[in-house]
CSV table of C-alpha atoms in Angstrom, one decimal:
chain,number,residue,atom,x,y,z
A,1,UNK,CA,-78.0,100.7,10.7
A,2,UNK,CA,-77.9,104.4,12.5
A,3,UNK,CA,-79.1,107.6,10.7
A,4,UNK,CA,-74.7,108.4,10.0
A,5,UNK,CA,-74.3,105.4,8.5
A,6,UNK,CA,-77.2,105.5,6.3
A,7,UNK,CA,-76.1,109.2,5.3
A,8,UNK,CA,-72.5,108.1,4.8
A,9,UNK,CA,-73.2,105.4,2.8
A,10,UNK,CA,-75.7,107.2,0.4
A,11,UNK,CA,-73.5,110.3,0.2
A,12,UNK,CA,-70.7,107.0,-1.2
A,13,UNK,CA,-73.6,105.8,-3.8
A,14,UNK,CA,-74.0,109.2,-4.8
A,15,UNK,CA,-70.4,110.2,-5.7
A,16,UNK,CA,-69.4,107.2,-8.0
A,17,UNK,CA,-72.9,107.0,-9.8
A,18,UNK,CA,-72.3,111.0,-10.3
A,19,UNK,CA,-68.7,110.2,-11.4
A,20,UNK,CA,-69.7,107.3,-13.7
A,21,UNK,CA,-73.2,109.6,-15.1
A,22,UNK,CA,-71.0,112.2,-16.0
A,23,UNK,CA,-68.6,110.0,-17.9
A,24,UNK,CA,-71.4,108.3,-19.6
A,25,UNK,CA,-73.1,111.9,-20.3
A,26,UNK,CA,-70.0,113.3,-21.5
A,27,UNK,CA,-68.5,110.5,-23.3
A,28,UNK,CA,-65.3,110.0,-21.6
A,29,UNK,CA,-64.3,107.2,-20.2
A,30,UNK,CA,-61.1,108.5,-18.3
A,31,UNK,CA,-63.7,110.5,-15.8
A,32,UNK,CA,-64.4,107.3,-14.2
A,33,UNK,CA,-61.8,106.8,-11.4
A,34,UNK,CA,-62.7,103.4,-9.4
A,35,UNK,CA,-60.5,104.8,-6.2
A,36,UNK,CA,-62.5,107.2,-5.9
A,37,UNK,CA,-64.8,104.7,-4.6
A,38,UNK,CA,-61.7,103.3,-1.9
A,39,UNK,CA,-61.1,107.0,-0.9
A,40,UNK,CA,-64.8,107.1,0.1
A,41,UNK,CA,-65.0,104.2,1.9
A,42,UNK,CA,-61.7,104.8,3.5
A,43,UNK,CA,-62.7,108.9,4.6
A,44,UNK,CA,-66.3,108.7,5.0
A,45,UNK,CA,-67.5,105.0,5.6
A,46,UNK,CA,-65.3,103.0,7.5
A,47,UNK,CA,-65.1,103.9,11.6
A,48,UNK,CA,-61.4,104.6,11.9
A,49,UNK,CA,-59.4,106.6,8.9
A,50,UNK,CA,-58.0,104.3,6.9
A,51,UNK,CA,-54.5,106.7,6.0
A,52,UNK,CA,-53.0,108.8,7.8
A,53,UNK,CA,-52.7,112.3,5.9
A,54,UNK,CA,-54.2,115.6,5.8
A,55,UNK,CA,-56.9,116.5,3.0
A,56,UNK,CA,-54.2,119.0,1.4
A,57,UNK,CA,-52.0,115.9,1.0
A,58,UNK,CA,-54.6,113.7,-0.6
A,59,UNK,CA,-55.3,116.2,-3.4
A,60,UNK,CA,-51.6,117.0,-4.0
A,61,UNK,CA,-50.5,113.1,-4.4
A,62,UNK,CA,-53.6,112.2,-6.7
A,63,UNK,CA,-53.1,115.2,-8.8
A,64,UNK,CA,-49.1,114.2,-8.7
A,65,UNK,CA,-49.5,110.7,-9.1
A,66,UNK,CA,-52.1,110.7,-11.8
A,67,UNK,CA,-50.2,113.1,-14.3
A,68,UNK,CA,-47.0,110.9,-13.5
A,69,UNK,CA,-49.3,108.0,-15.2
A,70,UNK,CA,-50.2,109.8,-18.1
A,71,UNK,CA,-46.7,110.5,-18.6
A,72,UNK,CA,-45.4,107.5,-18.3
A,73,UNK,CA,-47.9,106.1,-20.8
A,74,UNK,CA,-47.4,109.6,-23.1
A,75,UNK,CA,-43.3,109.6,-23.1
A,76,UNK,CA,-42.1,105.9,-21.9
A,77,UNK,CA,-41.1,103.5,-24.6
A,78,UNK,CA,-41.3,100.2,-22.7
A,79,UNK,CA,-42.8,97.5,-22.5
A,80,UNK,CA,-46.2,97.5,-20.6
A,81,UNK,CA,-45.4,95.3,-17.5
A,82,UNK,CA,-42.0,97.8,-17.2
A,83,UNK,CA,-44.5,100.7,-17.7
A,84,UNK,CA,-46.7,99.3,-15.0
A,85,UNK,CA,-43.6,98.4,-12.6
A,86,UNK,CA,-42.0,101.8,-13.3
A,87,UNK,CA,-45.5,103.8,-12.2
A,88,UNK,CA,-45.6,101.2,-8.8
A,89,UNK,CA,-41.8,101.9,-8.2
A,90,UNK,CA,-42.4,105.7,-8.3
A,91,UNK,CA,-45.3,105.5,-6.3
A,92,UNK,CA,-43.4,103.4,-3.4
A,93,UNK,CA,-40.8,106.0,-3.2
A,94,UNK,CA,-42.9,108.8,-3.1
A,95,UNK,CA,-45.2,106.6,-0.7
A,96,UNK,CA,-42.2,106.3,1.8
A,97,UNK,CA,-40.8,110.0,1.9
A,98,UNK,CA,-44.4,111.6,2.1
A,99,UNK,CA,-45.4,110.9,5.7
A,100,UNK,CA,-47.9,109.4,5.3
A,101,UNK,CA,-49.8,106.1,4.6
A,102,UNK,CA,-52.0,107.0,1.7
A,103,UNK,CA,-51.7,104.4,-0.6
A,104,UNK,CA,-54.6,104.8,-2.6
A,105,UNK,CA,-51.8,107.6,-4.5
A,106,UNK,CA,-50.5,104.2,-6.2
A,107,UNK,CA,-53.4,103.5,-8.2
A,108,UNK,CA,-54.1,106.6,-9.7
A,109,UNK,CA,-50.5,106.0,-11.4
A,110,UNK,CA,-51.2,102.6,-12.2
A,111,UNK,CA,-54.4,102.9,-13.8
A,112,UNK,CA,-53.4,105.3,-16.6
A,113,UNK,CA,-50.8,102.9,-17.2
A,114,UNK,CA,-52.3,99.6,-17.7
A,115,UNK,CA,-55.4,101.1,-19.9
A,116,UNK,CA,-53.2,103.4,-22.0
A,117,UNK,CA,-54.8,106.5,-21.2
A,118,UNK,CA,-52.9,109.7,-22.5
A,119,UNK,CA,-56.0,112.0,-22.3
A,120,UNK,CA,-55.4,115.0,-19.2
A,121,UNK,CA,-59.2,114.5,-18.6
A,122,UNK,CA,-58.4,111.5,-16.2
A,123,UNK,CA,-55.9,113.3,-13.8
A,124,UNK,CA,-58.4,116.6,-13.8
A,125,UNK,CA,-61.3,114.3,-13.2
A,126,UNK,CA,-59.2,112.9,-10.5
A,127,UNK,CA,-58.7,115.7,-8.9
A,128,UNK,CA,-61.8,117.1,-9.0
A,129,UNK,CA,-63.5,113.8,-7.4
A,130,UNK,CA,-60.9,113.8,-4.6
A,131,UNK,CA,-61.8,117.8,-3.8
A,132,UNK,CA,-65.6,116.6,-3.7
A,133,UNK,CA,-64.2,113.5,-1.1
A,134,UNK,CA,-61.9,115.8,1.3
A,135,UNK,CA,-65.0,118.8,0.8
A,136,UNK,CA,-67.5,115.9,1.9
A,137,UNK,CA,-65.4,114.9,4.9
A,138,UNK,CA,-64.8,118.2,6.3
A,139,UNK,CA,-68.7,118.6,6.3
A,140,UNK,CA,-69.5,115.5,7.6
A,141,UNK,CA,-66.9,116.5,10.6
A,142,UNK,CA,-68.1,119.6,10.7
A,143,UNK,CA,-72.1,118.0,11.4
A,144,UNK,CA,-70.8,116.0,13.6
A,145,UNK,CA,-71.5,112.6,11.2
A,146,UNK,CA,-67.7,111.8,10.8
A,147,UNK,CA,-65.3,112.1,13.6
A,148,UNK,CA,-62.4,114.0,13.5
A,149,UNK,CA,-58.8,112.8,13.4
A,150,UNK,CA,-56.0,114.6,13.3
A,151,UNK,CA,-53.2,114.0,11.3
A,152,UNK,CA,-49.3,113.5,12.4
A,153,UNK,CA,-47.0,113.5,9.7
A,154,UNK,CA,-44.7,109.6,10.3
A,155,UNK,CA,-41.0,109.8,10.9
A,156,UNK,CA,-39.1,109.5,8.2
A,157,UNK,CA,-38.1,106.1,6.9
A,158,UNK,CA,-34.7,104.6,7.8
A,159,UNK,CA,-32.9,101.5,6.2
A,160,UNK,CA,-35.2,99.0,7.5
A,161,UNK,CA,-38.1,100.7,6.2
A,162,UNK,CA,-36.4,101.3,2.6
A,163,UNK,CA,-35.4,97.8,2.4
A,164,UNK,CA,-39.0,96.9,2.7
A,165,UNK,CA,-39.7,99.2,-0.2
A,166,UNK,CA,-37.4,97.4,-2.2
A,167,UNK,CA,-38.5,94.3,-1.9
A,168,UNK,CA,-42.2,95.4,-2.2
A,169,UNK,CA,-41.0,96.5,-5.9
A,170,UNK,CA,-39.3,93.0,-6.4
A,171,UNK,CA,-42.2,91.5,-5.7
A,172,UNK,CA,-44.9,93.4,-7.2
A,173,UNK,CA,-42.5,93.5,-10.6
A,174,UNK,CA,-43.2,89.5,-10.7
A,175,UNK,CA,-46.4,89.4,-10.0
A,176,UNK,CA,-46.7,92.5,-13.0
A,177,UNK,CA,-44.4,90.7,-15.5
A,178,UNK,CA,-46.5,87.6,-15.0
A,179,UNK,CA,-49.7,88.7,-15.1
A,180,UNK,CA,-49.2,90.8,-18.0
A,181,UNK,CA,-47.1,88.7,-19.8
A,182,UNK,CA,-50.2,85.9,-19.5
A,183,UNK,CA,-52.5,87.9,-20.6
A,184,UNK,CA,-54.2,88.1,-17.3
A,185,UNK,CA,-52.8,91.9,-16.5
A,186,UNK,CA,-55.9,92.5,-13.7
A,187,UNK,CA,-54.4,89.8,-11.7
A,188,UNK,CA,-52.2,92.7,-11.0
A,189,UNK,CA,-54.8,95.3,-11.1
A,190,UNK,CA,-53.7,98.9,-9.4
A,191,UNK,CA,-56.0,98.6,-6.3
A,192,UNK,CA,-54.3,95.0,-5.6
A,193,UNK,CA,-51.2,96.7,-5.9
A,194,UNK,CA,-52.7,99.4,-3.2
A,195,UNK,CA,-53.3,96.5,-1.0
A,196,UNK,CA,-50.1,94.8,-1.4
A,197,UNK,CA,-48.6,97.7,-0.4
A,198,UNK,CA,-50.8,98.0,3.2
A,199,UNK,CA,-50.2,94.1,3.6
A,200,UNK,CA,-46.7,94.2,3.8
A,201,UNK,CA,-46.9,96.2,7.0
A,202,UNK,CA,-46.8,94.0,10.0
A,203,UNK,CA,-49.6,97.2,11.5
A,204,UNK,CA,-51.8,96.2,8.8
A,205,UNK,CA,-54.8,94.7,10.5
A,206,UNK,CA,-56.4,93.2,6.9
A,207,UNK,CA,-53.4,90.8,7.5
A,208,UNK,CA,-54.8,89.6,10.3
A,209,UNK,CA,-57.7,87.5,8.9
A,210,UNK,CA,-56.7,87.1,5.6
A,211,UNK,CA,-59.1,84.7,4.1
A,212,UNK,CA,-61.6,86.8,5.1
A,213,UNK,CA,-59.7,89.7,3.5
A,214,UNK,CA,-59.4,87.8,0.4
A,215,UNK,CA,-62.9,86.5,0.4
A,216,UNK,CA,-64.1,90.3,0.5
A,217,UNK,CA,-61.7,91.6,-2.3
A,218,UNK,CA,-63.4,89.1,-4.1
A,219,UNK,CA,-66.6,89.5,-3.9
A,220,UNK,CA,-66.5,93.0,-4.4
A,221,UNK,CA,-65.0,92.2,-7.5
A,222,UNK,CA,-67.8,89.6,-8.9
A,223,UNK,CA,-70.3,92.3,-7.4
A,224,UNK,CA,-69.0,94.5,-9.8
A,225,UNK,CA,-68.9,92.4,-12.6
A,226,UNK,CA,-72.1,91.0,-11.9
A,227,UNK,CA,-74.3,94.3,-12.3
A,228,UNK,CA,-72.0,95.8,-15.3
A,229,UNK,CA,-73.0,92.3,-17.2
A,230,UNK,CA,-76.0,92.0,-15.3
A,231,UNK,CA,-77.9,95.4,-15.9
A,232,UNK,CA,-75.3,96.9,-18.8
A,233,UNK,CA,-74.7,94.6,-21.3
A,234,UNK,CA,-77.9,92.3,-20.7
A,235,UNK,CA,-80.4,94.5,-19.8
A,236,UNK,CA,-79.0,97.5,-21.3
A,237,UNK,CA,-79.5,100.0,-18.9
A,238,UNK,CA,-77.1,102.7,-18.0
A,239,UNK,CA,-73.6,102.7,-16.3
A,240,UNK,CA,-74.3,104.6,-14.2
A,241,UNK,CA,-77.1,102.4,-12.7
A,242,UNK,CA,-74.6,99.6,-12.5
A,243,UNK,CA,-71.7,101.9,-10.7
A,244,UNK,CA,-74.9,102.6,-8.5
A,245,UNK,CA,-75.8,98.8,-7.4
A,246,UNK,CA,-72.2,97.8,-7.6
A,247,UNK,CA,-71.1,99.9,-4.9
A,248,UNK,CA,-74.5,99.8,-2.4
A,249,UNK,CA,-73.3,96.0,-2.9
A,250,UNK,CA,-69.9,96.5,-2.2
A,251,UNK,CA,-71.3,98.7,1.1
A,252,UNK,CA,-73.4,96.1,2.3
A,253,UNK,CA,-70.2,93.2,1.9
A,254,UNK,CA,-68.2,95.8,4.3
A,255,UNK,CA,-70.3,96.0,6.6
A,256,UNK,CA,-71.6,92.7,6.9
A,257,UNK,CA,-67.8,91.0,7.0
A,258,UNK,CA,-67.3,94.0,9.3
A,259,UNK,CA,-64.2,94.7,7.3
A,260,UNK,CA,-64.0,98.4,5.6
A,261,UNK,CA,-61.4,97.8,3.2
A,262,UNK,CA,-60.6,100.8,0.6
A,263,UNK,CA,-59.1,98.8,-2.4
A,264,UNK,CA,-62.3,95.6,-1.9
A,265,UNK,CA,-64.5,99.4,-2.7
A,266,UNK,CA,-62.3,100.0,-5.4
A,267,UNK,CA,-62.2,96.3,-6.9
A,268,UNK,CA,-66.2,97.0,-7.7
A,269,UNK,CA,-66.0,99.9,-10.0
A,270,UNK,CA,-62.9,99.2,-11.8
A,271,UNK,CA,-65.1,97.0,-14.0
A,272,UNK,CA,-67.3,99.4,-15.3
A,273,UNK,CA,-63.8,100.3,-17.1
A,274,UNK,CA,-63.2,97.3,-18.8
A,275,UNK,CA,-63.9,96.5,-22.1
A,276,UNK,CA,-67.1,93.9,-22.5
A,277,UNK,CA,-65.0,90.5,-23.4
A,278,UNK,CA,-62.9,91.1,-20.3
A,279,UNK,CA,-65.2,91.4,-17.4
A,280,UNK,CA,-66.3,87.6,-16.9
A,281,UNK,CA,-62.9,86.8,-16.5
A,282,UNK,CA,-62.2,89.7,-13.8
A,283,UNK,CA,-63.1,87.9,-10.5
A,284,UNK,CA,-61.3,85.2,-11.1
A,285,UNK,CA,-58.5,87.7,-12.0
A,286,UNK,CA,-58.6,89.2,-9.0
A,287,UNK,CA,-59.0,86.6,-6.7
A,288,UNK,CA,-56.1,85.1,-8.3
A,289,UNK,CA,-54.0,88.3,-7.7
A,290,UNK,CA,-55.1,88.7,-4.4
A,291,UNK,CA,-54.4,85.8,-3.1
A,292,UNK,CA,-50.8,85.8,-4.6
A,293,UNK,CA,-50.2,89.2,-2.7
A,294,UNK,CA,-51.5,88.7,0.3
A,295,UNK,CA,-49.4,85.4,0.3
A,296,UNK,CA,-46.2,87.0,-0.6
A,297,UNK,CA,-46.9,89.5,2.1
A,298,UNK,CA,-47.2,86.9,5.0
A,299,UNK,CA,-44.4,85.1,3.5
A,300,UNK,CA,-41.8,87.9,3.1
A,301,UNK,CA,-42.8,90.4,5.7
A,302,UNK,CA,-44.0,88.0,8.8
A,303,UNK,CA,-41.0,88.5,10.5
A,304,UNK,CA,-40.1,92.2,9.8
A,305,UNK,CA,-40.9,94.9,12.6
A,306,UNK,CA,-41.0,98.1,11.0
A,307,UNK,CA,-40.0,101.1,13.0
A,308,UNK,CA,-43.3,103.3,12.7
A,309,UNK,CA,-47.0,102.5,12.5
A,310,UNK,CA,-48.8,103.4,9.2
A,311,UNK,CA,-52.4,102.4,9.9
C-alpha cells in the first residue's frame, strides 16, 4: 500500500473513532453519524470522487437534510414507514434539482427518522463532521495526497429524469412499508436507500458487478456487527475501539474487492447505533435489503438512458 493510502486511510480511522469517543465521552448518542464514514471513503479514500458537488454544497445539504429529519420526527404525525418514505421523497427531490449527485444527503434525513431522534445535537454534530471531511480534503489536495477534481454543476433534470424519481419513491416506499411493517426496518436502512438511489442510474458502475457489490455491503455490515458484539458487549471495551476496528475492516474489504463503495463504509458504523438485541440480526438485515434494491434497480431501470451522467 503507498505512503497516501496509508495516510488516507488512517486520517478515515481517526475521524469515526473521534466521532464515536466523543459520543461515548459526552453521552450522546445522536453525535455518532455512520455517513460520516461513506463521506470519507467517498472524499478521501476511494481514487475517483464518488459525487459530484462542491464542498460548500456538501455542508449545506447535510445541515438541510438533517434538520428536515428531525423535523419530520419532531412535527409529523404518521406512521413510521410514511415518516421514513416522506424524509426519502424529500431527499429525491432535493437530490434532482441540486446539481449534483450527492446522495449521501438522503441518509442524514433518514436516520433521524427511523431511530426517533428529536435532539438538535445530531444535525450540529453532522455538520461539524462534514466541515472536518471537506477541511481534510482540501488539505490533502492541497499536499498533494488527494487529487483535485473540479466540480460542474449537472443540467437540470427533464421528464425522463423526473419520472425516474418517481418511480425510485414507488419503489423505495415498498421496500420501507415492508420492512418496517415486519419488523425488519434495517432491511431498509438509510445508507441502502443511498445506494438504491446511485443503482438506479444506468452510469452507476456498482451496477455493474452486482454480486460483488452485494457481497461487500454485506460484509461491511457483519464487520460491524462483529466488533460492536465482539469487543463491546463481550469484552466490554469501549465504542470507540469498536467504530475503530470496524471501519480499518471495512477499509481493508474496499480495497481488497477493489470496490470503494460509500454506503458498504457506512453499513459498518451504523451498528454501533443500534440497540444490543438488534445487532445479530443486522447482516442478515442488510443483505436482505440490499439485495432487494439492487434487484429492483436492474429490473426497473435496465432499459432507461438517462439524459446526464451522475457519477
Amino acid at each position: 500500500m503507498k505512503k497516501k493510502e496509508w495516510i488516507r486511510g488512517a486520517s478515515v480511522v481517526l475521524i469515526v473513532t473521534a466521532m464515536v469517543f466523543t459520543a461515548e465521552l459526552l453521552h450522546e448518542r445522536e453525535i455518532i453519524f455512520p455517513e460520516i464514514m461513506a463521506l470519507a471513503v467517498g472524499a478521501l479514500v476511494a481514487p475517483k470522487r464518488a459525487w459530484q458537488t462542491s464542498r460548500t454544497l456538501m455542508v449545506i445539504l447535510i445541515a438541510v437534510c438533517s434538520a428536515g429529519g428531525v423535523l419530520i420526527t419532531r412535527y409529523v404525525p404518521a406512521p413510521l414507514w410514511l415518516q421514513i418514505l416522506l424524509a426519502f421523497a424529500l431527499c429525491q427531490v432535493l437530490y434532482l434539482f441540486s446539481r449534483t449527485t450527492f446522495a449521501p444527503m438522503i441518509s442524514a434525513m433518514v436516520l433521524p427518522v427511523l431511530l426517533g431522534t428529536t435532539s438538535w445535537v445530531y444535525p450540529l454534530a453532522a455538520v461539524g463532521m462534514t466541515v472536518v471531511i471537506v477541511c481534510l480534503q482540501f488539505l490533502f489536495e492541497r499536499c498533494g495526497i488527494c487529487e483535485k477534481e473540479p466540480f460542474s454543476p449537472i443540467s437540470l433534470p427533464n421528464k425522463r429524469d423526473c419520472l425516474d424519481m418517481l418511480l425510485r419513491i414507488l419503489l423505495a416506499g415498498i421496500v420501507i412499508f415492508s420492512a418496517v411493517s415486519t419488523g425488519w426496518s434495517l432491511c431498509a436502512a438509510p445508507p441502502l436507500l443511498v445506494a438504491f438511489t446511485e443503482f438506479s442510474r444506468r452510469s452507476c458502475k456498482a451496477r455493474q458487478s452486482p454480486v460483488k457489490t452485494i457481497l461487500l455491503v454485506g460484509l461491511c455490515g457483519a464487520a460491524g456487527t462483529l466488533c460492536r458484539w465482539g469487543l463491546t458487549i463481550l469484552l466490554e471495551l469501549p465504542l470507540a475501539i469498536a467504530a475503530a476496528a470496524a471501519t480499518a475492516a471495512s477499509l481493508l474489504l474496499m480495497k481488497g474487492m477493489r470496490q470503494y463503495l460509500p454506503p458498504a463504509g457506512a453499513m459498518a458504523i451504523l451498528p454501533m447505533l443500534l440497540p444490543q438485541e438488534s445487532a445479530p440480526l443486522f447482516p442478515v438485515q442488510a443483505l436482505i435489503g440490499i439485495s432487494a434494491l439492487m434487484g429492483m434497480a436492474l429490473l426497473f431501470f435496465r432499459n432507461r438512458k438517462n439524459s446526464q451522467v451522475r457519477i
